[in-house]
């Protein structure tokens, strides 16, 4: 862990007995429910709350119907804890997901009492959907590096004084182990770079938004550029996720996204409900293969 990047000025007061309010999760560090989360070994993130409750049920079924504990507030994020895994939704896009990730990092710090070795044991993953780049719908991409639409890492404005920059690298050993755990599954799975757009339409160079700034030519030029640079898919959270987890030095995290379409062929998501279900099941299967291989 990178101790120097942890906000000790705030977080050490919490370990000393002050209360941290994880506002968007509707829980605080003095809530007895969090005692049940102390043994957390993995934090699994997905965009939708429905997906989170399905994951928790699946994990419970794999663990003798272990109890599922939820947090009552669900208007922002849906949270479930079951058998050592904390499942939480993060909404869409980096502004939403960054709130979830920051509050969950604070929660993990509290749950592990600031113990670096215990924190480093926690595995983090986002499981989601994406647009494929040169890959057909239904391919699972395990991300090697998260970047913004200009192929540079995640950064935020620092007032009028430049930017805060982050490292979007995903740990290569974890990505490889996730692919290996699903080697015999028959699921098409690829390793590759992933772009996180700040917008589904404009920063993903779509021509079907209400607002369109691109031409068919400029859109294809961008897609061909990122394709040639090893980008395999486009989603909306990964560059921030890797950036924040790297900032604290978490060694084990990943992103597993299924593609819904090949962006070289179009912009609209036209897959049927059944196809979309099959596609997203695949990323869940890949996650669960790795989780069962590593956590039991
Ligand atoms: C993938 O899908 C969502 C947009 O449809 C977004 O949250 C993402 O990263
Ligand atoms: N999610 C995205 O962000 N982009 C896509 O094209 C599909 C899903």
XYZ file of C-alpha atoms and ligand atoms in Angstrom:
313
model
C 0.000 0.000 0.000
C 1.150 3.584 -0.605
C 0.853 4.899 2.933
C 1.747 8.440 1.871
C -1.352 8.607 -0.363
C -3.826 7.566 2.336
C -5.704 10.481 3.873
C -4.501 9.880 7.416
C -5.478 13.405 8.509
C -9.118 12.319 8.224
C -9.085 8.531 8.448
C -6.961 8.066 11.550
C -9.504 10.025 13.563
C -12.069 7.422 12.502
C -9.868 4.605 13.781
C -9.559 6.558 17.040
C -13.331 6.572 17.496
C -14.700 9.453 15.454
C -17.543 8.549 13.156
C -17.245 8.365 9.378
C -20.517 8.775 7.507
C -20.595 6.871 4.229
C -23.406 9.112 3.153
C -24.196 7.632 -0.260
C -24.357 4.119 1.214
C -26.592 5.253 4.090
C -24.357 3.850 6.810
C -21.762 5.161 9.269
C -18.724 3.563 10.861
C -20.496 3.221 14.233
C -23.377 1.194 12.749
C -23.265 -2.367 14.164
C -24.086 -3.761 10.705
C -20.509 -3.036 9.607
C -19.140 -5.471 12.203
C -20.506 -8.196 9.915
C -18.359 -6.852 7.038
C -15.009 -7.057 8.866
C -13.910 -10.225 7.076
C -14.392 -8.699 3.630
C -12.016 -10.298 1.126
C -13.409 -8.859 -2.101
C -15.328 -5.776 -3.198
C -17.318 -6.410 -6.373
C -18.729 -3.449 -8.248
C -21.295 -3.317 -11.026
C -23.293 -0.497 -12.532
C -26.758 -1.751 -11.692
C -28.290 -2.598 -8.348
C -30.209 -5.495 -9.836
C -26.945 -7.101 -10.916
C -25.593 -6.676 -7.386
C -28.470 -8.523 -5.774
C -28.202 -11.310 -8.387
C -24.450 -11.654 -7.707
C -25.028 -11.824 -3.957
C -27.667 -14.547 -4.403
C -25.348 -16.517 -6.646
C -22.472 -16.220 -4.158
C -24.750 -17.223 -1.315
C -25.930 -20.327 -3.229
C -22.286 -21.318 -3.705
C -21.686 -20.974 0.066
C -24.402 -23.092 1.709
C -26.930 -20.284 1.404
C -24.811 -17.964 3.541
C -26.841 -14.980 4.785
C -26.980 -11.870 2.627
C -26.810 -8.573 4.499
C -27.982 -5.410 2.731
C -27.711 -1.749 3.635
C -31.167 -0.159 3.815
C -30.427 2.922 1.691
C -30.737 1.976 -1.966
C -31.575 5.242 -3.692
C -27.956 5.818 -4.769
C -26.112 2.504 -4.523
C -27.281 -1.029 -3.762
C -25.034 -2.957 -1.357
C -24.986 -6.612 -0.297
C -22.513 -8.498 1.872
C -22.292 -12.267 1.741
C -19.603 -14.742 2.790
C -16.625 -12.393 2.656
C -17.669 -10.464 -0.445
C -19.071 -6.947 -0.494
C -21.117 -6.327 -3.633
C -21.984 -2.701 -4.474
C -23.448 -0.855 -7.429
C -21.800 2.341 -8.654
C -24.217 3.859 -11.170
C -23.056 5.089 -14.565
C -19.967 7.143 -15.265
C -16.893 8.234 -13.329
C -18.553 11.032 -11.288
C -21.015 8.496 -9.845
C -18.598 5.572 -9.561
C -15.865 7.713 -7.961
C -18.202 8.456 -5.044
C -18.835 4.739 -4.541
C -15.139 3.883 -4.802
C -13.974 6.629 -2.392
C -16.569 5.717 0.231
C -15.770 1.998 -0.158
C -12.020 2.667 0.173
C -12.739 4.563 3.403
C -14.962 1.681 4.548
C -12.252 -0.900 3.802
C -9.723 1.207 5.737
C -12.091 1.275 8.702
C -13.005 -2.430 8.434
C -9.347 -3.463 8.276
C -8.421 -0.988 11.060
C -5.872 0.683 8.782
C -3.794 -2.519 8.586
C -1.956 -2.361 5.263
C -1.420 -6.101 4.960
C -5.102 -6.791 5.549
C -6.128 -4.098 3.044
C -3.733 -5.461 0.425
C -5.493 -8.827 0.660
C -8.778 -7.309 -0.536
C -9.566 -7.983 -4.187
C -11.559 -5.355 -6.099
C -13.362 -5.837 -9.397
C -15.794 -4.031 -11.616
C -17.980 -6.240 -13.781
C -19.838 -4.488 -16.531
C -20.790 -3.850 -20.125
C -18.936 -2.047 -22.878
C -18.741 -1.334 -26.572
C -16.260 -3.627 -28.335
C -13.518 -2.291 -30.609
C -13.015 -4.847 -33.369
C -14.687 -7.525 -31.237
C -18.168 -8.946 -31.736
C -20.887 -8.520 -29.113
C -20.591 -11.092 -26.349
C -16.787 -11.022 -26.019
C -15.478 -10.603 -22.488
C -12.614 -8.116 -22.129
C -10.313 -8.200 -19.109
C -8.677 -4.792 -18.925
C -4.922 -4.300 -18.874
C -5.016 -0.489 -18.742
C -7.766 2.078 -18.298
C -7.487 5.302 -20.276
C -9.576 8.337 -21.166
C -10.777 9.065 -24.706
C -7.461 10.728 -25.606
C -5.527 7.574 -24.613
C -4.131 9.333 -21.580
C -4.792 8.268 -17.979
C -7.592 9.486 -15.727
C -7.244 12.997 -14.397
C -9.398 15.624 -12.721
C -9.268 19.401 -12.744
C -7.214 20.974 -9.956
C -9.071 24.257 -9.933
C -7.301 26.629 -12.288
C -3.919 25.061 -11.592
C -3.707 22.069 -13.843
C -4.838 18.536 -13.149
C -4.522 15.618 -10.754
C -3.209 12.598 -12.694
C -3.695 8.930 -11.880
C -2.194 5.621 -13.005
C -4.651 3.491 -15.008
C -2.640 0.273 -15.056
C -4.457 -2.885 -13.977
C -2.299 -5.551 -12.273
C -1.181 -7.870 -15.095
C -0.955 -11.003 -12.935
C -4.568 -10.656 -11.821
C -5.837 -10.035 -15.384
C -3.975 -13.106 -16.623
C -5.276 -15.256 -13.746
C -8.862 -14.188 -14.545
C -8.422 -15.247 -18.183
C -6.816 -18.525 -17.095
C -9.637 -19.319 -14.655
C -12.098 -19.243 -17.593
C -9.823 -20.925 -20.145
C -12.107 -23.966 -20.481
C -15.408 -22.083 -20.294
C -15.883 -21.604 -24.041
C -16.491 -17.886 -23.384
C -14.669 -15.627 -25.877
C -12.290 -13.662 -23.679
C -9.575 -11.112 -24.504
C -7.046 -9.023 -22.642
C -6.815 -5.401 -23.759
C -6.795 -1.700 -23.056
C -10.094 -0.034 -22.208
C -11.248 3.550 -22.705
C -13.532 5.143 -20.121
C -15.580 7.831 -21.836
C -17.015 10.631 -19.722
C -20.124 10.415 -21.855
C -21.911 7.565 -23.633
C -22.326 9.585 -26.827
C -19.816 12.419 -27.265
C -16.751 10.900 -25.586
C -17.428 7.557 -27.269
C -17.686 9.215 -30.681
C -21.256 8.149 -31.364
C -23.296 9.680 -34.139
C -26.669 8.796 -32.563
C -26.774 11.233 -29.625
C -29.162 14.174 -29.343
C -25.989 16.220 -29.724
C -23.447 15.097 -32.286
C -20.074 16.742 -32.835
C -18.557 14.110 -35.133
C -18.835 13.018 -38.729
C -18.766 9.388 -39.930
C -15.147 10.045 -40.960
C -13.967 11.563 -37.661
C -15.727 8.823 -35.702
C -14.018 6.090 -37.722
C -10.658 7.857 -37.488
C -10.939 7.792 -33.663
C -12.078 4.163 -33.559
C -9.288 3.094 -35.921
C -6.732 5.023 -33.875
C -7.734 3.444 -30.570
C -8.013 0.011 -32.221
C -4.458 0.325 -33.535
C -3.345 1.353 -30.015
C -4.632 -1.887 -28.502
C -7.963 -0.658 -27.135
C -10.436 -3.552 -27.109
C -13.448 -1.886 -25.507
C -15.061 1.344 -24.309
C -16.979 1.858 -21.086
C -17.315 4.636 -18.513
C -15.573 3.884 -15.198
C -12.375 1.826 -15.529
C -9.767 4.582 -15.834
C -10.928 6.173 -12.563
C -11.275 2.814 -10.802
C -7.692 1.796 -11.570
C -6.458 5.324 -10.843
C -7.943 5.452 -7.334
C -7.024 1.884 -6.370
C -3.462 2.401 -7.630
C -3.247 5.651 -5.666
C -3.649 3.724 -2.410
C -1.570 0.849 -3.765
C -4.132 -1.949 -3.738
C -2.307 -4.793 -5.521
C -5.295 -6.920 -6.575
C -8.031 -5.502 -8.774
C -9.564 -6.051 -12.180
C -12.224 -5.065 -14.641
C -14.246 -7.645 -16.556
C -16.610 -6.231 -19.171
C -18.661 -7.944 -21.798
C -19.076 -6.190 -25.151
C -22.616 -5.440 -26.320
C -21.696 -4.523 -29.889
C -18.717 -3.938 -32.160
C -18.300 -0.187 -32.403
C -16.543 -0.576 -35.770
C -19.950 -1.716 -37.084
C -22.241 0.861 -35.471
C -23.401 2.911 -32.500
C -26.801 1.619 -31.442
C -27.148 -1.295 -29.054
C -29.527 -3.462 -31.044
C -28.958 -6.839 -29.368
C -32.181 -8.511 -28.204
C -33.088 -8.835 -24.537
C -32.064 -12.513 -24.658
C -28.712 -11.694 -26.297
C -28.024 -8.948 -23.760
C -28.808 -11.373 -20.954
C -26.442 -14.011 -22.388
C -23.711 -11.408 -22.937
C -23.854 -10.061 -19.407
C -24.058 -13.557 -17.889
C -20.640 -14.179 -19.417
C -18.868 -11.433 -17.461
C -20.531 -12.769 -14.303
C -19.370 -16.304 -15.126
C -15.806 -15.074 -15.646
C -15.898 -13.216 -12.312
C -17.300 -16.210 -10.427
C -14.764 -18.609 -11.946
C -11.973 -16.389 -10.594
C -13.639 -15.728 -7.242
C -14.222 -19.423 -6.583
C -10.658 -20.243 -7.706
C -9.156 -17.647 -5.368
C -11.587 -17.299 -2.443
C -13.160 -20.756 -2.455
C -21.086 0.602 -19.365
O -22.397 0.685 -19.581
C -22.908 1.890 -18.980
C -23.501 2.767 -20.052
O -24.505 2.091 -20.761
C -21.739 2.494 -18.276
O -21.888 2.533 -16.870
C -20.658 1.616 -18.616
O -19.423 1.783 -18.162
N -21.412 0.825 -22.308
C -20.715 1.844 -22.819
O -20.232 2.707 -22.088
N -20.563 1.903 -24.158
C -21.111 1.000 -24.994
O -20.973 1.127 -26.205
C -21.853 -0.055 -24.438
C -21.980 -0.133 -23.084
